[in-house]
PDB file of C-alpha atoms in Angstrom:
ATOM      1  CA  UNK A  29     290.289   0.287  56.615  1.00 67.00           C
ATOM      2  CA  UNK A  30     286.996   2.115  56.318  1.00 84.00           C
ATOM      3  CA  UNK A  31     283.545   0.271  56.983  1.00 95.00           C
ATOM      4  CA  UNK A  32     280.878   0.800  54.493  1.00 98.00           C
ATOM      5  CA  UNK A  33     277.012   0.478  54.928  1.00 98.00           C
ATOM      6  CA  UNK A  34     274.641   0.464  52.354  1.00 98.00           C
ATOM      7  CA  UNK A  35     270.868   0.358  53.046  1.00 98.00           C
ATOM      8  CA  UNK A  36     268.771  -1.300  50.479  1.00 98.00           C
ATOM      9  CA  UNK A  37     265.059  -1.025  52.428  1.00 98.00           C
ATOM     10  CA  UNK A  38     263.485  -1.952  55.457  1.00 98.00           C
ATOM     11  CA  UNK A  39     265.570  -4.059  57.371  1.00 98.00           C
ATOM     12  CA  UNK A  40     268.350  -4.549  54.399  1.00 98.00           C
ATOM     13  CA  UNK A  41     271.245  -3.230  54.847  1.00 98.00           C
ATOM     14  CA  UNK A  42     274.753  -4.570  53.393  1.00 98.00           C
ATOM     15  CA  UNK A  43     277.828  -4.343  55.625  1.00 98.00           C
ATOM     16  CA  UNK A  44     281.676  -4.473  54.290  1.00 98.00           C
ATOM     17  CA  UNK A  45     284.304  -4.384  56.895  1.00 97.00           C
ATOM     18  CA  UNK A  46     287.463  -6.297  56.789  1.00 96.00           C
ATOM     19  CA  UNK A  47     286.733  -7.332  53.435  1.00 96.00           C
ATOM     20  CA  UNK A  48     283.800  -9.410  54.582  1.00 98.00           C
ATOM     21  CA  UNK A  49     280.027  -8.617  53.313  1.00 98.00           C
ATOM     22  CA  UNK A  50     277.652  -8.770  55.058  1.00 98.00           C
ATOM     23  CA  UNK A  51     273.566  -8.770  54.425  1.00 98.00           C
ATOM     24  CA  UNK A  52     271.042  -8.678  57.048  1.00 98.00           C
ATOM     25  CA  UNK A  53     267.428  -9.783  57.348  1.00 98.00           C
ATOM     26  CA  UNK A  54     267.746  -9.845  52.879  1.00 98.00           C
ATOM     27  CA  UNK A  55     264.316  -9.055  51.333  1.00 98.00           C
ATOM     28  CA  UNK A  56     264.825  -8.682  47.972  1.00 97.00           C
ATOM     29  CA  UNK A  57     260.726  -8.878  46.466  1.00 97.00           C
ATOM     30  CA  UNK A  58     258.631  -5.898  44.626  1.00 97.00           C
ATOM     31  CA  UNK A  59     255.604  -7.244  46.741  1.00 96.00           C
ATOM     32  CA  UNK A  60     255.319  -9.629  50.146  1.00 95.00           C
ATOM     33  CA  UNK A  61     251.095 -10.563  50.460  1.00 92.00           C
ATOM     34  CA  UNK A  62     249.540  -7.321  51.324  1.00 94.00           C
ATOM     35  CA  UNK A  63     252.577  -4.873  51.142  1.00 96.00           C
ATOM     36  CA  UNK A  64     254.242  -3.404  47.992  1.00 97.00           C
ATOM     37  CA  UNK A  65     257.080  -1.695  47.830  1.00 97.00           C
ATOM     38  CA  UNK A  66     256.547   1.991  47.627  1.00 96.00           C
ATOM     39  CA  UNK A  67     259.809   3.582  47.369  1.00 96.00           C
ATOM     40  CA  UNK A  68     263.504   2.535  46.050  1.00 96.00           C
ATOM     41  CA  UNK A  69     263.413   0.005  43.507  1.00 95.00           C
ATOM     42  CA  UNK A  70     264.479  -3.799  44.279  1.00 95.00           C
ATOM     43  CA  UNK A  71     268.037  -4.483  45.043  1.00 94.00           C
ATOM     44  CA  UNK A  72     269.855  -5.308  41.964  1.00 94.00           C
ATOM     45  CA  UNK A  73     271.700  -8.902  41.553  1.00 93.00           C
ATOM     46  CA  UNK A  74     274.947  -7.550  42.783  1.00 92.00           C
ATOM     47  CA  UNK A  75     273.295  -6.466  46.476  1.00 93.00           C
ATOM     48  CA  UNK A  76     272.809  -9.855  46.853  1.00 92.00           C
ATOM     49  CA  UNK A  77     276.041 -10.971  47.083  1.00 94.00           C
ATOM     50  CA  UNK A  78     277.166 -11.839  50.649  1.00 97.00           C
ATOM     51  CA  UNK A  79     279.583 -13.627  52.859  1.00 98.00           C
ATOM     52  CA  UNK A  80     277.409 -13.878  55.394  1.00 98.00           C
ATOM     53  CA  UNK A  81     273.594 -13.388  55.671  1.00 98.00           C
ATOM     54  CA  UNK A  82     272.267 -12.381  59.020  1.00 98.00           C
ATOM     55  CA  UNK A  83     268.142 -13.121  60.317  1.00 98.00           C
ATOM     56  CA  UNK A  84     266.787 -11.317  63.126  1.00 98.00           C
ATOM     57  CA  UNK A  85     263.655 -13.338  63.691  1.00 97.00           C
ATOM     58  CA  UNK A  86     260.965 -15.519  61.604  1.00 96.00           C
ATOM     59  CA  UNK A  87     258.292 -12.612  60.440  1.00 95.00           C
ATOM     60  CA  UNK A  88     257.826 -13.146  56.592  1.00 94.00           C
ATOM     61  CA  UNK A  89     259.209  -9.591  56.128  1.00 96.00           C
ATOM     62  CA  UNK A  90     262.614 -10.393  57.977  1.00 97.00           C
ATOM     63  CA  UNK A  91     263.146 -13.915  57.163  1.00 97.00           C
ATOM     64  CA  UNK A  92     261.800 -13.931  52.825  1.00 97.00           C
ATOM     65  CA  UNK A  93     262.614 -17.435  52.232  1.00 98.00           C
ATOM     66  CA  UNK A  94     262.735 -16.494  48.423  1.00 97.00           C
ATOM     67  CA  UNK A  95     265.325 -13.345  48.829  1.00 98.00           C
ATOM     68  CA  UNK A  96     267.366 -16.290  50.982  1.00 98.00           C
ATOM     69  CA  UNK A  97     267.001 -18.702  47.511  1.00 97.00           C
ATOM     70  CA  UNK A  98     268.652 -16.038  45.549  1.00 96.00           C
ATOM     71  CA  UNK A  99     271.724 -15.848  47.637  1.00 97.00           C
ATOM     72  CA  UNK A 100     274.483 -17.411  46.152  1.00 95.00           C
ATOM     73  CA  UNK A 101     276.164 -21.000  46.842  1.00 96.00           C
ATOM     74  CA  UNK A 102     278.019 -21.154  49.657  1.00 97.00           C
ATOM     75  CA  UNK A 103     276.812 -18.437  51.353  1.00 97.00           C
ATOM     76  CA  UNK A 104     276.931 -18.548  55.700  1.00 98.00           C
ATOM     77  CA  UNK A 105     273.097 -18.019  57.433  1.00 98.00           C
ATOM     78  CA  UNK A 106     273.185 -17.525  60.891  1.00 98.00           C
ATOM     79  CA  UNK A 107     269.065 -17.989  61.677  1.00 98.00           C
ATOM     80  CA  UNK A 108     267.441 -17.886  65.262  1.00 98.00           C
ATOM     81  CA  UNK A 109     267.537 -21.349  66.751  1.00 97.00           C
ATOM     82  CA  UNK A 110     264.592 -23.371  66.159  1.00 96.00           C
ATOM     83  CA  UNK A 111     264.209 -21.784  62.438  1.00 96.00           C
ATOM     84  CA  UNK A 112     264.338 -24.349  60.216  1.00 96.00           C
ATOM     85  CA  UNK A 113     261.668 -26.357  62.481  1.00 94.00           C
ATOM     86  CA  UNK A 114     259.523 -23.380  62.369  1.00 93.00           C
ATOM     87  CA  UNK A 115     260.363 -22.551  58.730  1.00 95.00           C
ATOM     88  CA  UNK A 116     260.303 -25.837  57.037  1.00 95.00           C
ATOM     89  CA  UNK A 117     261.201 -24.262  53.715  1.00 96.00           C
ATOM     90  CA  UNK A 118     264.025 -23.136  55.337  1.00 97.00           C
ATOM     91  CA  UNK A 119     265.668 -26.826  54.723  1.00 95.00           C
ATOM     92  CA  UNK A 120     265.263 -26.654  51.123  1.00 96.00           C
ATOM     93  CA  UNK A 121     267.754 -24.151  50.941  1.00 98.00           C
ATOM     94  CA  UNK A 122     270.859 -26.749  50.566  1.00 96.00           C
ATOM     95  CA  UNK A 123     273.404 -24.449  49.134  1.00 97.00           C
ATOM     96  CA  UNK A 124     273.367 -22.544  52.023  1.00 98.00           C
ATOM     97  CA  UNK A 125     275.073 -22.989  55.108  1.00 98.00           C
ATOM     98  CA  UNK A 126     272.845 -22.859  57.841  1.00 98.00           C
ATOM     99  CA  UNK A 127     273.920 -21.935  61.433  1.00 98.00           C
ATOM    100  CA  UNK A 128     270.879 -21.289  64.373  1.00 98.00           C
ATOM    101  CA  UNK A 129     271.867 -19.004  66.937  1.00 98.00           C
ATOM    102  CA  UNK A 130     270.899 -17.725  70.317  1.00 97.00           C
ATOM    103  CA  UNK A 131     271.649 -14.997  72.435  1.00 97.00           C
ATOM    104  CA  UNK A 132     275.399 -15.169  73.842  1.00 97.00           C
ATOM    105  CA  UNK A 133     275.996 -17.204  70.612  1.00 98.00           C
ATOM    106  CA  UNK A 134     278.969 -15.988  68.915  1.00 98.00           C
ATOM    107  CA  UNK A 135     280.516 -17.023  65.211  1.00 98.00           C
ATOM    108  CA  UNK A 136     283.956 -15.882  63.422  1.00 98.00           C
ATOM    109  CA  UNK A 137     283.047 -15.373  59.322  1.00 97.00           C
ATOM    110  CA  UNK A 138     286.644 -14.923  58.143  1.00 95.00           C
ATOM    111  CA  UNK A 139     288.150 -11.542  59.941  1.00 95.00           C
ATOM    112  CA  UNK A 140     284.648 -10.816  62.034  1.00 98.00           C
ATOM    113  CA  UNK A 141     283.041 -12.733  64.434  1.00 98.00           C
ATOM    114  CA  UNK A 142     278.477 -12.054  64.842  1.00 98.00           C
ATOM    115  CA  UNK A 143     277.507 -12.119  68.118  1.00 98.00           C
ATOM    116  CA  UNK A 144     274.197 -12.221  68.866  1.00 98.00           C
ATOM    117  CA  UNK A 145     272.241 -10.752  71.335  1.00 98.00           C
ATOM    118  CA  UNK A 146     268.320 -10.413  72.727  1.00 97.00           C
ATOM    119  CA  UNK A 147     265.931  -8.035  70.972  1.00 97.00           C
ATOM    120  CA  UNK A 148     262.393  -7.405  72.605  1.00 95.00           C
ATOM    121  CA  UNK A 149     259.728  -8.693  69.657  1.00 91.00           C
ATOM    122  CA  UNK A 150     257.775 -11.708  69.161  1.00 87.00           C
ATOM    123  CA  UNK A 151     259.808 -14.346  67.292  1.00 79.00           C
ATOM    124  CA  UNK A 152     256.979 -16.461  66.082  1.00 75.00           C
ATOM    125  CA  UNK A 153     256.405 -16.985  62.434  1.00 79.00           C
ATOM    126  CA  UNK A 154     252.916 -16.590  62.946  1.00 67.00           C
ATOM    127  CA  UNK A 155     250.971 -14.325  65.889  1.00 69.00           C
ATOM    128  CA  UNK A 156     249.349 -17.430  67.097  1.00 62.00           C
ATOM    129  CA  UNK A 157     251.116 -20.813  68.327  1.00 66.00           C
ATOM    130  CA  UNK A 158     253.892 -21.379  70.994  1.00 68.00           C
ATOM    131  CA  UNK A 159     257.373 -19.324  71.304  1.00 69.00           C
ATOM    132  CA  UNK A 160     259.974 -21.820  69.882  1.00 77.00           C
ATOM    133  CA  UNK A 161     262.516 -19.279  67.578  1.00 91.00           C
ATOM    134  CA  UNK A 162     264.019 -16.218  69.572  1.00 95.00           C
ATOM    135  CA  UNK A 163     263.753 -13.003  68.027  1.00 96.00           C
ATOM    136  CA  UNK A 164     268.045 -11.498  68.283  1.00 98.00           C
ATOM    137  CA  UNK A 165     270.196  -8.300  67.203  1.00 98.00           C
ATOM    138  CA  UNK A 166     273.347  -9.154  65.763  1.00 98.00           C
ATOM    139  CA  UNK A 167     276.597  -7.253  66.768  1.00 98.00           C
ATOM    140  CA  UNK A 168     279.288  -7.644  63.722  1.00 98.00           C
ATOM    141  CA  UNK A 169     282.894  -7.255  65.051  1.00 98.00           C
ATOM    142  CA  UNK A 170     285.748  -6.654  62.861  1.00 97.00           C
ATOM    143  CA  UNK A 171     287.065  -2.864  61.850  1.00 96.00           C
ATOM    144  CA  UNK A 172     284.324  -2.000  63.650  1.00 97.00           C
ATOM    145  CA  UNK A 173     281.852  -3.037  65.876  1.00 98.00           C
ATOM    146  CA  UNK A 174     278.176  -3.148  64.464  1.00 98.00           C
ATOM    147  CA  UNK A 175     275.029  -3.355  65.886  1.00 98.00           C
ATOM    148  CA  UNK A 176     272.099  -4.890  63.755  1.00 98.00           C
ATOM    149  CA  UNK A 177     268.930  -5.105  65.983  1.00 98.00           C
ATOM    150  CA  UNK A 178     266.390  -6.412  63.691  1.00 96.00           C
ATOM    151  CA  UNK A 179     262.939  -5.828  65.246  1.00 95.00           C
ATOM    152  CA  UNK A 180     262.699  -4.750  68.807  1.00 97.00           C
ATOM    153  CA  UNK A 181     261.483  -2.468  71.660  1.00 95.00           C
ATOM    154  CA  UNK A 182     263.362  -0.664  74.061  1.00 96.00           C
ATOM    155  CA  UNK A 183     263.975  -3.427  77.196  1.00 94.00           C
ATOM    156  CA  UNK A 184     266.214  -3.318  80.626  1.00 93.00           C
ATOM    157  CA  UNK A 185     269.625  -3.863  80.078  1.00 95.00           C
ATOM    158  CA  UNK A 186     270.197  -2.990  76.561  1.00 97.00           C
ATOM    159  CA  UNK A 187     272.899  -1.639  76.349  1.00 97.00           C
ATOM    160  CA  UNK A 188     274.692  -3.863  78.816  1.00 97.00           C
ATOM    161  CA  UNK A 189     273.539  -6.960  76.830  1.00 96.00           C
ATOM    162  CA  UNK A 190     274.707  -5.502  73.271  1.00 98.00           C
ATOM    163  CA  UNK A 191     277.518  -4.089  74.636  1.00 95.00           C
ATOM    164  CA  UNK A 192     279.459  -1.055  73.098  1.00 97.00           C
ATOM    165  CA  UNK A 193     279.366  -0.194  69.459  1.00 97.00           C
ATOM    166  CA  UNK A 194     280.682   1.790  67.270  1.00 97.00           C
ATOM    167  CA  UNK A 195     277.696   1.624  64.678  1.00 98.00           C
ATOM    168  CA  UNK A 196     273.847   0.840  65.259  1.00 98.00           C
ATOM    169  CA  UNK A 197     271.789   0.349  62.574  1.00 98.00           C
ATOM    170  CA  UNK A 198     268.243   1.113  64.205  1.00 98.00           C
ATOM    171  CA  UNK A 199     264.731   0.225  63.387  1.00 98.00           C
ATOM    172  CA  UNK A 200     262.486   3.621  63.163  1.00 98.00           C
ATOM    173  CA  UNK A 201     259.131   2.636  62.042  1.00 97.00           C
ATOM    174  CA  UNK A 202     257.676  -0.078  60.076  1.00 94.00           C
ATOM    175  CA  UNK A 203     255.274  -1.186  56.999  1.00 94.00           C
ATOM    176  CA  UNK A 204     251.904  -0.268  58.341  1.00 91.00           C
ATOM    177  CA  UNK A 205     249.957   2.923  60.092  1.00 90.00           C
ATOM    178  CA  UNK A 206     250.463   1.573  63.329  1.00 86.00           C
ATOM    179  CA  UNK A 207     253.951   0.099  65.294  1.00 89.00           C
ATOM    180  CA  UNK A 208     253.045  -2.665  67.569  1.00 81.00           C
ATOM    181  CA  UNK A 209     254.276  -4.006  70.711  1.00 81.00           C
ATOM    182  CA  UNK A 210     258.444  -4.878  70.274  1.00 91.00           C
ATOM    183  CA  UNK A 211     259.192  -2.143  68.202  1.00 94.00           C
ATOM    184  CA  UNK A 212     261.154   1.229  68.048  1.00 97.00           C
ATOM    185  CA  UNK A 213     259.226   4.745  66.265  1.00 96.00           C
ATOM    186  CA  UNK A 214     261.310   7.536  66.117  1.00 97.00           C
ATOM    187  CA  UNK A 215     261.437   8.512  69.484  1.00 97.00           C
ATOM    188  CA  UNK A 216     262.135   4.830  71.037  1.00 97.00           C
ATOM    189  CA  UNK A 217     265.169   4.674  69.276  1.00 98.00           C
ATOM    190  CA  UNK A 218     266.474   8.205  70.014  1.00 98.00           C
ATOM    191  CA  UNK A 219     266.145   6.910  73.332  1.00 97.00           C
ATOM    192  CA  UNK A 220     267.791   3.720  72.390  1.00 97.00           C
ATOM    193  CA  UNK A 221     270.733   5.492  70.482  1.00 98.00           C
ATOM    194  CA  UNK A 222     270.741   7.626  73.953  1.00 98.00           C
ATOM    195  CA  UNK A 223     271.469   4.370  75.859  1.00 97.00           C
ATOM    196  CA  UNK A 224     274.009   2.485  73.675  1.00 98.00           C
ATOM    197  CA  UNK A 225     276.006   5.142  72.877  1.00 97.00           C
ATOM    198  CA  UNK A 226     277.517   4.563  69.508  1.00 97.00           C
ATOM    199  CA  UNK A 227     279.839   6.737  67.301  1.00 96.00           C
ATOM    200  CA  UNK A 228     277.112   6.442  64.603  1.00 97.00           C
ATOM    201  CA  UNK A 229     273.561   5.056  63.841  1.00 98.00           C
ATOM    202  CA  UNK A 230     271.401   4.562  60.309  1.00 98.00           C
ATOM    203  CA  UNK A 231     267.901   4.831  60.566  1.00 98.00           C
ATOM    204  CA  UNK A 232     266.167   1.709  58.777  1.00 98.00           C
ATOM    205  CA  UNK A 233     263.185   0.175  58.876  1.00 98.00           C
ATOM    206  CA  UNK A 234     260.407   2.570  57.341  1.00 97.00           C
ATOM    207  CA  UNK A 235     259.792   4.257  53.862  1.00 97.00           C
ATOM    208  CA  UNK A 236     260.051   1.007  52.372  1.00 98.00           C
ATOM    209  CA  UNK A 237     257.028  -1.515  52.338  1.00 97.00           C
ATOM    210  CA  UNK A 238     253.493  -0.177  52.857  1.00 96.00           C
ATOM    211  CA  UNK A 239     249.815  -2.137  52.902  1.00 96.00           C
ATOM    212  CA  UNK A 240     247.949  -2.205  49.438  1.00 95.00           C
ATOM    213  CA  UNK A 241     245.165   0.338  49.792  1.00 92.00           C
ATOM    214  CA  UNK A 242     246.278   2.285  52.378  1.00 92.00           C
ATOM    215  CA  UNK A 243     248.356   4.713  50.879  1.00 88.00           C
ATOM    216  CA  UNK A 244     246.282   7.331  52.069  1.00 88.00           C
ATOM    217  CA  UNK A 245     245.929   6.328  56.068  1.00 90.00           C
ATOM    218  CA  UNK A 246     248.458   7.707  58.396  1.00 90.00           C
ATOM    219  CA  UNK A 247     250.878   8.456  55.315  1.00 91.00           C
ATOM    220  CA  UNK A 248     253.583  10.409  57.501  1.00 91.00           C
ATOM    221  CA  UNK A 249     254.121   6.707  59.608  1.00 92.00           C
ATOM    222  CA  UNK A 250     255.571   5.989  56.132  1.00 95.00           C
ATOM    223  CA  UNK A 251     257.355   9.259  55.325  1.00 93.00           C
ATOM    224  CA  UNK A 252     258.392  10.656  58.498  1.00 96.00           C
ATOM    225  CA  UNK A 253     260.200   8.181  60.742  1.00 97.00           C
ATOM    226  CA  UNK A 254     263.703   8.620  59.145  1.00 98.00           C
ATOM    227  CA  UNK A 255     263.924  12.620  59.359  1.00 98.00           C
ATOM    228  CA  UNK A 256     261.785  12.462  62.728  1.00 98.00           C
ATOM    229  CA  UNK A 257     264.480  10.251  64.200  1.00 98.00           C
ATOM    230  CA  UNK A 258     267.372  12.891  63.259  1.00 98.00           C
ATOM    231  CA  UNK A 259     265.576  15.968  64.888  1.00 98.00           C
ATOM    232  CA  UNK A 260     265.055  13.685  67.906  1.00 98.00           C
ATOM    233  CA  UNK A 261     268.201  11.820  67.956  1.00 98.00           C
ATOM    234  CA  UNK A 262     270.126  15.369  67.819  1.00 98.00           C
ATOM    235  CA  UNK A 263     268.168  15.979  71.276  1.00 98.00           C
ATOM    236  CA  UNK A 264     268.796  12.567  72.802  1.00 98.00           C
ATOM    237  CA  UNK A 265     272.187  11.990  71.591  1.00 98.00           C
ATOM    238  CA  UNK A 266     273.667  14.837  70.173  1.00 98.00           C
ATOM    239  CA  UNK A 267     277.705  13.197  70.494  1.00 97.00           C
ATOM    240  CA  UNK A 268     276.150  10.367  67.754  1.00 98.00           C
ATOM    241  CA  UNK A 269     276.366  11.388  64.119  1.00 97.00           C
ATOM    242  CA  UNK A 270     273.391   9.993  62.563  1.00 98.00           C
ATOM    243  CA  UNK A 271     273.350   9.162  58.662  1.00 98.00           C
ATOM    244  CA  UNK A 272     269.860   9.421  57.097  1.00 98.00           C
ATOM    245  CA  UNK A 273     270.102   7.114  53.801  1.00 98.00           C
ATOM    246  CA  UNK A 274     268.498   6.839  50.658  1.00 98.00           C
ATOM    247  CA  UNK A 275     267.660   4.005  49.218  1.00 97.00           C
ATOM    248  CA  UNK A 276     270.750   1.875  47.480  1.00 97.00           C
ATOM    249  CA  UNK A 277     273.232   5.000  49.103  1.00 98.00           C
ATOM    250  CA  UNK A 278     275.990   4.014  51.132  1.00 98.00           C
ATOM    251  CA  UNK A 279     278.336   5.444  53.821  1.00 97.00           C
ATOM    252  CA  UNK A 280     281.883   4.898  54.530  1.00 96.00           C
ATOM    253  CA  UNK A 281     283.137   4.901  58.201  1.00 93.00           C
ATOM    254  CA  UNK A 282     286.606   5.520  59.509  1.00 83.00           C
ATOM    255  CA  UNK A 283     286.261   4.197  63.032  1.00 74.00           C
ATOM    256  CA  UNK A 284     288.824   4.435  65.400  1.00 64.00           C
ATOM    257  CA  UNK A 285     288.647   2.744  68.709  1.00 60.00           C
TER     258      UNK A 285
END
């Protein structure tokens, strides 16, 4: 049975294998305080359909309490532990089922079970106040096995720690002129993809979200990360076919082990 990816924006991507649908880190908004969406129009109702919903960490952009609201009853949310302390809003949400995770943590959803694993980024809601949430990559198993890393930076051991994949959906860039600390650019994750040796990756994470304003300052950070990533990913790891996505496209997968 073929996997299918579909990649909706920034870290939004939607996941069908063994008939299970998946959504991770869901932001389904026009505008999030200072950052508008620039390119690819919102998701429509039907993207937010889900199984399962996955959140990488606790940043407004990742975990959009509102874009959570919209998902239907029912729905499974595996959350870094600690989230619904550190995102009181987070309890209002009663029609969801709410499950907090940590690294080594691992939950069966029907035919798949989510593992998830470390990712190097701050997991604080807010850049001030203690570190209570973890900040975790998800690695869906079923048909396939896919890896989800949210936000992070290249860190020892990755590959051991997320173990082998068939799929990586990678972080290339972000929503602002400048990437800081605990993230990948282009090249970072052509390194990444390097080390973890999948069959396939899907650049996400950029061309999406931008500052109000600043349209004009370091533009290529917004246009450039996906295509910069297959020029360098095609150096690093040239065995890894990479699929460079529009917005709302998908790709189907036959992957066999």
């Amino acid at each position: 049975m073929p996997v299918e990816i579909t990649w909706w924006g920034h870290a939004t991507c939607a996941l069908l294998d063994s008939n299970i649908r998946v959504l991770t880190d869901p932001l389904f908004a026009n505008r999030l305080a200072h950052l508008r969406r620039r390119r690819g129009a919102v998701p429509p109702a039907e993207a937010r359909r889900a199984d399962v919903a996955l959140v990488s960490h606790l940043h407004a952009d990742h975990l959009h309490v509102p874009s959570l609201g919209a998902l239907a009853p029912g729905t499974r949310l595996l959350v870094p532990r600690g989230a619904p302390r550190a995102v009181p809003a987070l309890r209002r949400l009663r029609h969801l089922q709410i499950t907090e995770v940590a690294p080594g943590d691992a939950v069966r959803v029907g035919g798949l079970v989510v593992r998830a694993v470390p990712a190097r980024h701050d997991g604080r809601r807010l850049p001030v106040g203690p570190h209570r949430s973890p900040a975790l990559g998800y690695v869906v198993e079923g048909e396939a096995r896919t890896y989800f890393a949210g936000d992070t930076g290249l860190f020892d051991g990755m590959a051991e720690q997320v173990g082998p994949v068939d799929v990586a959906l990678l972080p290339v860039g972000g929503w602002g002129p400048y990437l800081g600390e605990g993230h990948l650019d282009a090249g970072r994750a052509a390194r990444a993809l390097a080390r973890l040796a999948p069959r396939v990756a899907v650049p996400v994470h950029y061309g999406t979200y931008w500052p109000i304003g600043m349209a004009a300052v370091r533009p290529h950070e917004f246009h450039a990360p996906g295509d910069e990533f297959v020029r360098l990913a095609a150096a690093a790891a040239p065995q890894v076919a990479v699929h460079k996505l529009g917005h709302g496209e998908s790709v189907r997968l036959e992957v066999a082990r």
